[in-house]
Coordinates of C-alpha atoms and ligand atoms in Angstrom, one line a residue:
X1 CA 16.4 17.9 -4.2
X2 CA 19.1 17.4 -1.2
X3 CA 18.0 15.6 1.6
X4 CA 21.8 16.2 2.2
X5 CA 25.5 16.5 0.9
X6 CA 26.0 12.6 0.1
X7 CA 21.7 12.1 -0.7
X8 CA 19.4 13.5 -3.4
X9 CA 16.1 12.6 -4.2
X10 CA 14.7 12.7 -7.3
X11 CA 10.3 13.5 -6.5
X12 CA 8.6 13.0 -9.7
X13 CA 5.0 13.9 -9.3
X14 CA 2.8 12.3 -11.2
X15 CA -0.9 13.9 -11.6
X16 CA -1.5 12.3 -14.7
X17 CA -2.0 8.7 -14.0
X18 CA -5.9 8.2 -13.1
X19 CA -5.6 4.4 -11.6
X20 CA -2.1 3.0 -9.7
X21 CA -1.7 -0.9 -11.3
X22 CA -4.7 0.2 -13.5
X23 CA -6.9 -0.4 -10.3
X24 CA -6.6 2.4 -7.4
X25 CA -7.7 5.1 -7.3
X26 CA -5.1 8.3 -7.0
X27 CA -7.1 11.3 -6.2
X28 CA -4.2 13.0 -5.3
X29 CA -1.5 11.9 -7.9
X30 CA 1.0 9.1 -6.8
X31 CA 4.9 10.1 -6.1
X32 CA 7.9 8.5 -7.5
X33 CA 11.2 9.0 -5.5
X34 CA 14.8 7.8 -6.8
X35 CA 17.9 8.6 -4.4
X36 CA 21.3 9.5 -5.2
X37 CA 24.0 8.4 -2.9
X38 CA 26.8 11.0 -3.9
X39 CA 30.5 9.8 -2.9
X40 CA 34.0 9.4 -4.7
X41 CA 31.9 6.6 -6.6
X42 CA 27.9 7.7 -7.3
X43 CA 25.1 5.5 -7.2
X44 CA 21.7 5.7 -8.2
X45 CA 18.6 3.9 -6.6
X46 CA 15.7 3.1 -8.4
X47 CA 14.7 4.9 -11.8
X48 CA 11.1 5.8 -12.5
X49 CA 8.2 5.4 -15.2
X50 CA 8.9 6.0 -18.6
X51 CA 6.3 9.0 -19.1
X52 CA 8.8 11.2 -16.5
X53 CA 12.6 10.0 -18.6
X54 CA 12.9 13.7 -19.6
X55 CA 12.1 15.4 -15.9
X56 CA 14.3 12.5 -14.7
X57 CA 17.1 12.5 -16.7
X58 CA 17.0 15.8 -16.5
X59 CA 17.1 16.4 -12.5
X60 CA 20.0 13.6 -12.2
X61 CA 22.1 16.3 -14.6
X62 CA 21.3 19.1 -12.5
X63 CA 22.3 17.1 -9.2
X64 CA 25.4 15.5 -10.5
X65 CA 26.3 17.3 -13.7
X66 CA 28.6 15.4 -16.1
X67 CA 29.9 13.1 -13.4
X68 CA 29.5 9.4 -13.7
X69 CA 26.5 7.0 -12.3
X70 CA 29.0 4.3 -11.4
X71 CA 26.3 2.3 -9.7
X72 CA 22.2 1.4 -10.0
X73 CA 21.0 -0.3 -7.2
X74 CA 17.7 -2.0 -8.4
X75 CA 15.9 -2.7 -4.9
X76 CA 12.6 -3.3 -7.1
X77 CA 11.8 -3.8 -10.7
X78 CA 8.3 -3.0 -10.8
X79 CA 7.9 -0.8 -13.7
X80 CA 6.7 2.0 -11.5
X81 CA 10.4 2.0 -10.7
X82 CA 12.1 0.2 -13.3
X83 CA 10.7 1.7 -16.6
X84 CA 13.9 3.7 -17.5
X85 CA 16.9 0.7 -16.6
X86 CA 17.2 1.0 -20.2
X87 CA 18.1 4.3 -21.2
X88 CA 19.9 4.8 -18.0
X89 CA 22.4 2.6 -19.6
X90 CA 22.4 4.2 -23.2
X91 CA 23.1 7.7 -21.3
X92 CA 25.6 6.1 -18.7
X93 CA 26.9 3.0 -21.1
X94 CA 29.2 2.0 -18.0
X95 CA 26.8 1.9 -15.0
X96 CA 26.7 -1.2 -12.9
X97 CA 23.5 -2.8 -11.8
X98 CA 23.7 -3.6 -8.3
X99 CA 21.0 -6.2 -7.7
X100 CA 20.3 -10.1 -6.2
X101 CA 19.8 -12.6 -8.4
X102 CA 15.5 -13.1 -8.5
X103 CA 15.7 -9.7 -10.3
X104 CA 18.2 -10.7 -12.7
X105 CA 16.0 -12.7 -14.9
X106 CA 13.5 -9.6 -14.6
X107 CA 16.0 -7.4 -16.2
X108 CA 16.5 -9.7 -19.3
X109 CA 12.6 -10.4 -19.4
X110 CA 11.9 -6.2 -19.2
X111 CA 14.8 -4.8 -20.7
X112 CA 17.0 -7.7 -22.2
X113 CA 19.8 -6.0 -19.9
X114 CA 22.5 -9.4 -19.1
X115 CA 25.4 -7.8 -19.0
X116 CA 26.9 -5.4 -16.4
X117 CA 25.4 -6.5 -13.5
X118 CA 26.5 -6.9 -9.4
X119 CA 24.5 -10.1 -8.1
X120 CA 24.8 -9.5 -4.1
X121 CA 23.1 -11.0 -1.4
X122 CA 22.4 -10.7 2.2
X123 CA 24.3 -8.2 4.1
X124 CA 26.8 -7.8 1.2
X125 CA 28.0 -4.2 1.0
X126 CA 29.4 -2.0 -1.7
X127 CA 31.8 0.6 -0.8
X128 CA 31.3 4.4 -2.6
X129 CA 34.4 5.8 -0.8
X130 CA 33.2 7.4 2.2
X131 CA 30.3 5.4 2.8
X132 CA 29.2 2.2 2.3
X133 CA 25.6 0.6 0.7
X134 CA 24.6 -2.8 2.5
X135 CA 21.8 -4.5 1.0
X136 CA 19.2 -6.4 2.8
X137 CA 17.1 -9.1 1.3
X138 CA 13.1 -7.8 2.0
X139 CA 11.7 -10.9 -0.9
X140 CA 7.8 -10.6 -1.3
X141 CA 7.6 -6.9 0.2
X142 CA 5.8 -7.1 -2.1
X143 CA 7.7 -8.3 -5.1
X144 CA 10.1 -11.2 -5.1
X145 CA 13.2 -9.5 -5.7
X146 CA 12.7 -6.6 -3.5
X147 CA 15.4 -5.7 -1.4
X148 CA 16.2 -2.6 0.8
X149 CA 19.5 -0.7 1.0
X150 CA 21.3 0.6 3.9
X151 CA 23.4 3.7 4.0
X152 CA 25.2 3.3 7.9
X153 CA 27.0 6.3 7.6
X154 CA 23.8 8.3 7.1
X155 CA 21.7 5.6 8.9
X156 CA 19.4 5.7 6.1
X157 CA 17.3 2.8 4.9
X158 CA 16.1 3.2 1.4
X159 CA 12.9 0.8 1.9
X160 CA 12.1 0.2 -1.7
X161 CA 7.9 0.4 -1.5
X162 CA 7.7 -0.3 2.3
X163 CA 6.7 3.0 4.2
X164 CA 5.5 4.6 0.9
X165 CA 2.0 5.6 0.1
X166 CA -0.4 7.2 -2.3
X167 CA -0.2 11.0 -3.0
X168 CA 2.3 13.2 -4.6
X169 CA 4.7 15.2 -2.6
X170 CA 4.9 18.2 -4.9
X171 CA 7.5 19.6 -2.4
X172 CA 5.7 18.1 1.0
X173 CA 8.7 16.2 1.3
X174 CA 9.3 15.0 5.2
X175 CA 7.6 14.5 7.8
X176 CA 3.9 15.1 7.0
X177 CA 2.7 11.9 8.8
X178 CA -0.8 13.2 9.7
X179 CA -1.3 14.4 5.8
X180 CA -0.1 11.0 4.4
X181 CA -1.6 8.7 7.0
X182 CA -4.8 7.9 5.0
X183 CA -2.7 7.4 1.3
X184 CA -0.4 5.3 3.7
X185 CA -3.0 2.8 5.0
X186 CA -4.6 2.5 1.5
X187 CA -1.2 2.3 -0.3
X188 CA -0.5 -0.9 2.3
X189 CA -3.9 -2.4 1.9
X190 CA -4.0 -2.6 -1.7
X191 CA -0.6 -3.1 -3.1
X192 CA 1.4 -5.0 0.5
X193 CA -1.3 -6.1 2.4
X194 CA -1.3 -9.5 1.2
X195 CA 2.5 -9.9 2.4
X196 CA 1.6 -9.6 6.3
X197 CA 4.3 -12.0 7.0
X198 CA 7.1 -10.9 4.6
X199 CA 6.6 -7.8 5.9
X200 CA 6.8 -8.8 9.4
X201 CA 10.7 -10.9 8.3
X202 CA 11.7 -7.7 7.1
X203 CA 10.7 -4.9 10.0
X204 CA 12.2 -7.8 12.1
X205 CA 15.2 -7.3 10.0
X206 CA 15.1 -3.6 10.0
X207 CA 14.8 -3.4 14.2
X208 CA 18.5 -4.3 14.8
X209 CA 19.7 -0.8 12.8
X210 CA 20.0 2.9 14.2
X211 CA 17.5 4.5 11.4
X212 CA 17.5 7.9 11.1
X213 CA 16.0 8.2 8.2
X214 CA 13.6 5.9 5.8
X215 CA 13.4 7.2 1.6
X216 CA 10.5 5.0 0.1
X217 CA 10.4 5.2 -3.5
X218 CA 6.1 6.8 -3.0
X219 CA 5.6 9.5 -0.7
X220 CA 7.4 11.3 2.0
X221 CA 10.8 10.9 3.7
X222 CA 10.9 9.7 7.2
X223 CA 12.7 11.4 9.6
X224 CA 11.4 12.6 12.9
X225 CA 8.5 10.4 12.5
X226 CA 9.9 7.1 12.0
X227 CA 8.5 5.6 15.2
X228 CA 5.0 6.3 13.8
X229 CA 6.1 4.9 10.2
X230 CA 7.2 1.5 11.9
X231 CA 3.9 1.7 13.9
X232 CA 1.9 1.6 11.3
X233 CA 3.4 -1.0 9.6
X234 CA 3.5 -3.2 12.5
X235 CA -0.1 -2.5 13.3
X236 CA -1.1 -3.2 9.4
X237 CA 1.2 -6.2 8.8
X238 CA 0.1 -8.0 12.0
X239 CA -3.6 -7.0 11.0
X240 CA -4.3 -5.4 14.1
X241 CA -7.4 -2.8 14.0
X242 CA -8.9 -0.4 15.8
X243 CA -12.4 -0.1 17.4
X244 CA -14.4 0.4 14.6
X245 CA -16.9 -0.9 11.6
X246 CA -15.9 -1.0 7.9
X247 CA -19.4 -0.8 6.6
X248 CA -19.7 -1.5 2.7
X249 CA -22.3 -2.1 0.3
X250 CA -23.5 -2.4 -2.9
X251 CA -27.1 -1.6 -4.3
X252 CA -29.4 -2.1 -7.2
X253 CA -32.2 0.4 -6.4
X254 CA -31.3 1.7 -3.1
X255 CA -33.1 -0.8 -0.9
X256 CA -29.8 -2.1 0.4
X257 CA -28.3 1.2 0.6
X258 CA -31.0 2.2 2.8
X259 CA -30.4 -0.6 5.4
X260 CA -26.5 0.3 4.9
X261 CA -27.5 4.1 5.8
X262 CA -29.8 2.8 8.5
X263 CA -27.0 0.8 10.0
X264 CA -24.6 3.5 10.1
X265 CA -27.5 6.4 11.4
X266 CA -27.3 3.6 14.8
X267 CA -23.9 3.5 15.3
X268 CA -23.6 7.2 14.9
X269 CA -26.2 7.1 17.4
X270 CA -24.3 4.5 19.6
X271 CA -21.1 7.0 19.2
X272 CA -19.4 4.1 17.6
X273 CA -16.5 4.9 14.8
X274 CA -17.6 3.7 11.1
X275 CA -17.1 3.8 7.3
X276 CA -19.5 3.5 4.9
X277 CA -18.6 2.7 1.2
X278 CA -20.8 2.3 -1.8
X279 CA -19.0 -0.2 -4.0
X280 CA -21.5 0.4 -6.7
X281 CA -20.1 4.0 -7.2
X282 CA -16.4 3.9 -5.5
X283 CA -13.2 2.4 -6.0
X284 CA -12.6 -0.9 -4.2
X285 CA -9.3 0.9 -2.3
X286 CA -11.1 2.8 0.0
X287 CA -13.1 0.2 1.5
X288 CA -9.7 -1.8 1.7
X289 CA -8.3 0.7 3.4
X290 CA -10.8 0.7 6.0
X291 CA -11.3 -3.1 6.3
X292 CA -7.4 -3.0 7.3
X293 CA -8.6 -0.1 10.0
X294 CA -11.3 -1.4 11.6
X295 CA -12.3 -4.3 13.9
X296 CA -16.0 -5.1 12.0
X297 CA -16.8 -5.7 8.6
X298 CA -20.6 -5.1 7.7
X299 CA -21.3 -6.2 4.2
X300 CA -24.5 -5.6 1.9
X301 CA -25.5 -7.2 -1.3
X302 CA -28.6 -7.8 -3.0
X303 CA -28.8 -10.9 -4.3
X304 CA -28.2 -10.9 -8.1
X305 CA -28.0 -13.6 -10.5
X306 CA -28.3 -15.8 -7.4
X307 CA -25.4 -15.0 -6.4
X308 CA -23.8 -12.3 -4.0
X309 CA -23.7 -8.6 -6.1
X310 CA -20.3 -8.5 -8.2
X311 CA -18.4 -5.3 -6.4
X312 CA -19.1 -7.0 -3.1
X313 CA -18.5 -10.6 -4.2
X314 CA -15.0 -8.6 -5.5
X315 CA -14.4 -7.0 -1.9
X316 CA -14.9 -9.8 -0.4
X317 CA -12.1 -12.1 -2.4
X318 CA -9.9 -9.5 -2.0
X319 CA -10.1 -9.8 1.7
X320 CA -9.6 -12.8 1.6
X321 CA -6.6 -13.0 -0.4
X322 CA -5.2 -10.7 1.6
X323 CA -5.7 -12.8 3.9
X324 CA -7.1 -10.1 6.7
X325 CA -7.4 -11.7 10.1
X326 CA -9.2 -11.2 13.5
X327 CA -12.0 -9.1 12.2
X328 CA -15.8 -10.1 12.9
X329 CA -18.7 -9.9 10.2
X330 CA -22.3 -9.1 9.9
X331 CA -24.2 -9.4 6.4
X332 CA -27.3 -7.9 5.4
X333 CA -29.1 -7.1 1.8
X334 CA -32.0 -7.3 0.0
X335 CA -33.5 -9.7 -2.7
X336 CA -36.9 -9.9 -4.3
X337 CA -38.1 -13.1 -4.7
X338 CA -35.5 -15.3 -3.3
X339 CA -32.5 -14.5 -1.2
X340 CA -29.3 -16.1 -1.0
X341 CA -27.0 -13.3 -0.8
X342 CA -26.6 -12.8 2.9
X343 CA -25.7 -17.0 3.3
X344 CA -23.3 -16.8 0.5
X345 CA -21.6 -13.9 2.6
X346 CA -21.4 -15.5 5.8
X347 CA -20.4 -18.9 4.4
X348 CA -17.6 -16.6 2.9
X349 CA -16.7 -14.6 6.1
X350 CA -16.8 -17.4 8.0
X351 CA -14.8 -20.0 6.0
X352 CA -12.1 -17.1 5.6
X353 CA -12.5 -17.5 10.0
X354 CA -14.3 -14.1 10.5
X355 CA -16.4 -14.7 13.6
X356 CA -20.2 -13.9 12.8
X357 CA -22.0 -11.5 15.3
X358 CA -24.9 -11.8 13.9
X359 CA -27.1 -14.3 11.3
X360 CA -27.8 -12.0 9.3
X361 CA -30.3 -9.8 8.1
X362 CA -31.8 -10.4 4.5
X363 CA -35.3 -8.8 3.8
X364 CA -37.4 -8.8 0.5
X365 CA -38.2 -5.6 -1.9
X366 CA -38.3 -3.0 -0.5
X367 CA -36.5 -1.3 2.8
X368 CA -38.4 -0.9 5.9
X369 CA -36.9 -0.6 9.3
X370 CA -39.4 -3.5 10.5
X371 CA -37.8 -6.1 7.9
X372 CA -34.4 -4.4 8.4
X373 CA -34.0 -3.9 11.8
X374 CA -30.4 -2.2 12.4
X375 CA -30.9 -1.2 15.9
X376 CA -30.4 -3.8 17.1
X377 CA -27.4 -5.0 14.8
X378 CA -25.9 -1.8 15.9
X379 CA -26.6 -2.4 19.6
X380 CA -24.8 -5.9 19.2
X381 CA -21.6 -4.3 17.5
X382 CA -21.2 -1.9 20.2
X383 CA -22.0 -4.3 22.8
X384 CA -19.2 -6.5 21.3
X385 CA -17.2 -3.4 20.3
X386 CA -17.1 -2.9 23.9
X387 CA -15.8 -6.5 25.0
X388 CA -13.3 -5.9 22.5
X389 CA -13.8 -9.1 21.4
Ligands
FEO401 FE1 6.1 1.1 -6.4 FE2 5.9 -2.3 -6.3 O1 6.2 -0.6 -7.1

């Protein structure tokens, strides 16, 4: 596709693959976007997965026909990205690698590729004739070796993953911030959102160039809604929430599903902005997603094996190590001879420095609103909601 004279993107839309990393979810397919940069010299950024070589090789022909790839530029070498290095180099035997030197030993280790390769480093350019790349060290977004590319001529930054997310384009190229939003947030949470920091170093990086247009290698091409793009990513990487509670639970036989139900039935009562997320029937990604969103975390387990129940023991690590900040906690769940749950979930939240608005509420066999009592939980969330504290 031309995104211009000098830049095409290769979109390969992938509805096949049922879990991103073998973990997330992808109800709507997953994109994979390669650029050319098309000059006197040609370049390449990024390949793709192995399952798309055909479509891919295929697409770069009809683009460029029998001229030359003089240059890859390997920003990442995630597979998602990196799968077809090899073959790129049987087809084009004289291609360059452009690339800094943490990915080098990657391309041995993958492909056993040593020879033909451009080690640059910060703020090194390569000239194409008319234009220039100039590559920008972005390490641990989210990958060691990941670097971004800048095209000032075009005053396009191709970001590598950063501003991608979940979701095929299948033609929804540019611009559809409010359709993507969502895949964004849970692309970010589950795959960056450990990398707060490195992602800070690199928008902080990114803020001294004129950028008119952002090509991620997932999702959509940022144009006229860069300033959202950056945004978001300053608002996730910062973990900044909104007003909110990220209710999830898990349950045996519905007791602590009921309370979960009963707490949000309150706060949609109270007018108060919530999720609610069965972790016994959904995919951990979507209560990540909405952990990242909102200020409160209410968590339910029963207490199993005494210990806290596995999907929610699982939520709760990953929280931790991605190391989400500022948020405060409540914990609730039911047992049926002797609790434990609800401590080992505070102990948790709190240790991890979640502040505790509550003790929490643990009740045994089954759900009553009398052992359970979430109005008043729900009045001390909005009550605290309201302090914004
Ligand atoms: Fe899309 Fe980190 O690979």
């Amino acid at each position: 596709m031309k995104i211009n004279e000098r830049i095409r993107q290769i979109a390969i839309n992938d509805h096949e693959t049922e879990r991103f990393e073998g973990l997330w979810d992808l109800p709507y397919g997953v994109g994979y976007n390669s650029y050319l940069v098309v000059d006197k010299k040609i370049a390449l950024i990024d390949t793709a997965g192995t399952a798309y070589s055909d479509l891919f090789f295929s697409w770069i022909k009809e683009e460029i026909g029998d001229r030359n790839i003089d240059y890859l530029v390997v920003n990442h070498m995630e597979p998602d990205h990196s799968a077809l290095i090899a073959q790129l180099k049987e087809k084009y035997p004289d291609v360059i690698i452009v690339t800094n030197a943490k990915a080098v030993p990657m391309l041995a280790g993958y492909h056993g590729i040593t020879d033909n390769i451009q080690v640059v480093k910060e703020n090194d350019v390569l000239a194409l004739g008319q234009c220039t790349l100039q590559f920008i060290m972005t390490p641990m977004v989210h990958w060691p070796e990941t670097m971004m590319t800048w095209l000032e001529e075009e005053k396009t930054l191709f970001s590598a993953d950063a501003f991608g997310s979940f979701m095929a384009t299948d033609g929804d190229t540019k611009d559809n911030f409010e359709k993507f939003e969502m895949e964004m947030i849970r692309y970010y949470a589950c795959i960056v959102g450990k990398y707060g920091l490195t992602v800070q170093n690199a928008l902080k990086k990114a803020a001294p160039l004129p950028i008119g247009r952002i090509c991620s290698t997932h999702g959509s091409v940022w144009e006229k809604r860069i300033p959202e793009v950056l945004h978001l990513y300053q608002k996730l990487s910062t973990y900044s929430s909104e007003k909110g509670v990220c209710i999830v639970f898990g349950s045996m036989y519905g007791n602590t599903a009921k309370a979960a139900q009963s707490l949000a039935a309150e706060l949609e009562k109270l007018g108060i902005r919530y999720a609610l997320h069965d972790l016994s029937k959904e995919n951990l990604s979507y209560a990540y997603r909405d952990a990242f969103r909102f200020s409160h975390i209410a968590a339910g387990s029963p207490t199993y094996n005494n210990d806290i129940f596995p999907p929610v023991r699982t939520f709760m690590h990953g929280l931790i190590s991605r190391q989400v900040k500022n948020r405060k906690f409540f914990a609730f769940g039911s047992c049926t001879w002797a609790g434990g749950s609800v401590k080992m979930l505070n102990e948790m939240a709190a240790d991890h420095g979640f502040g505790l608005i509550h003790d929490g509420l643990g009740f045994q066999q089954a759900y009553s609103p009398e052992k359970c009592d979430m109005k008043t939980v729900a009045a001390l969330l909005a009550e605290d909601l309201k302090q914004g504290k």
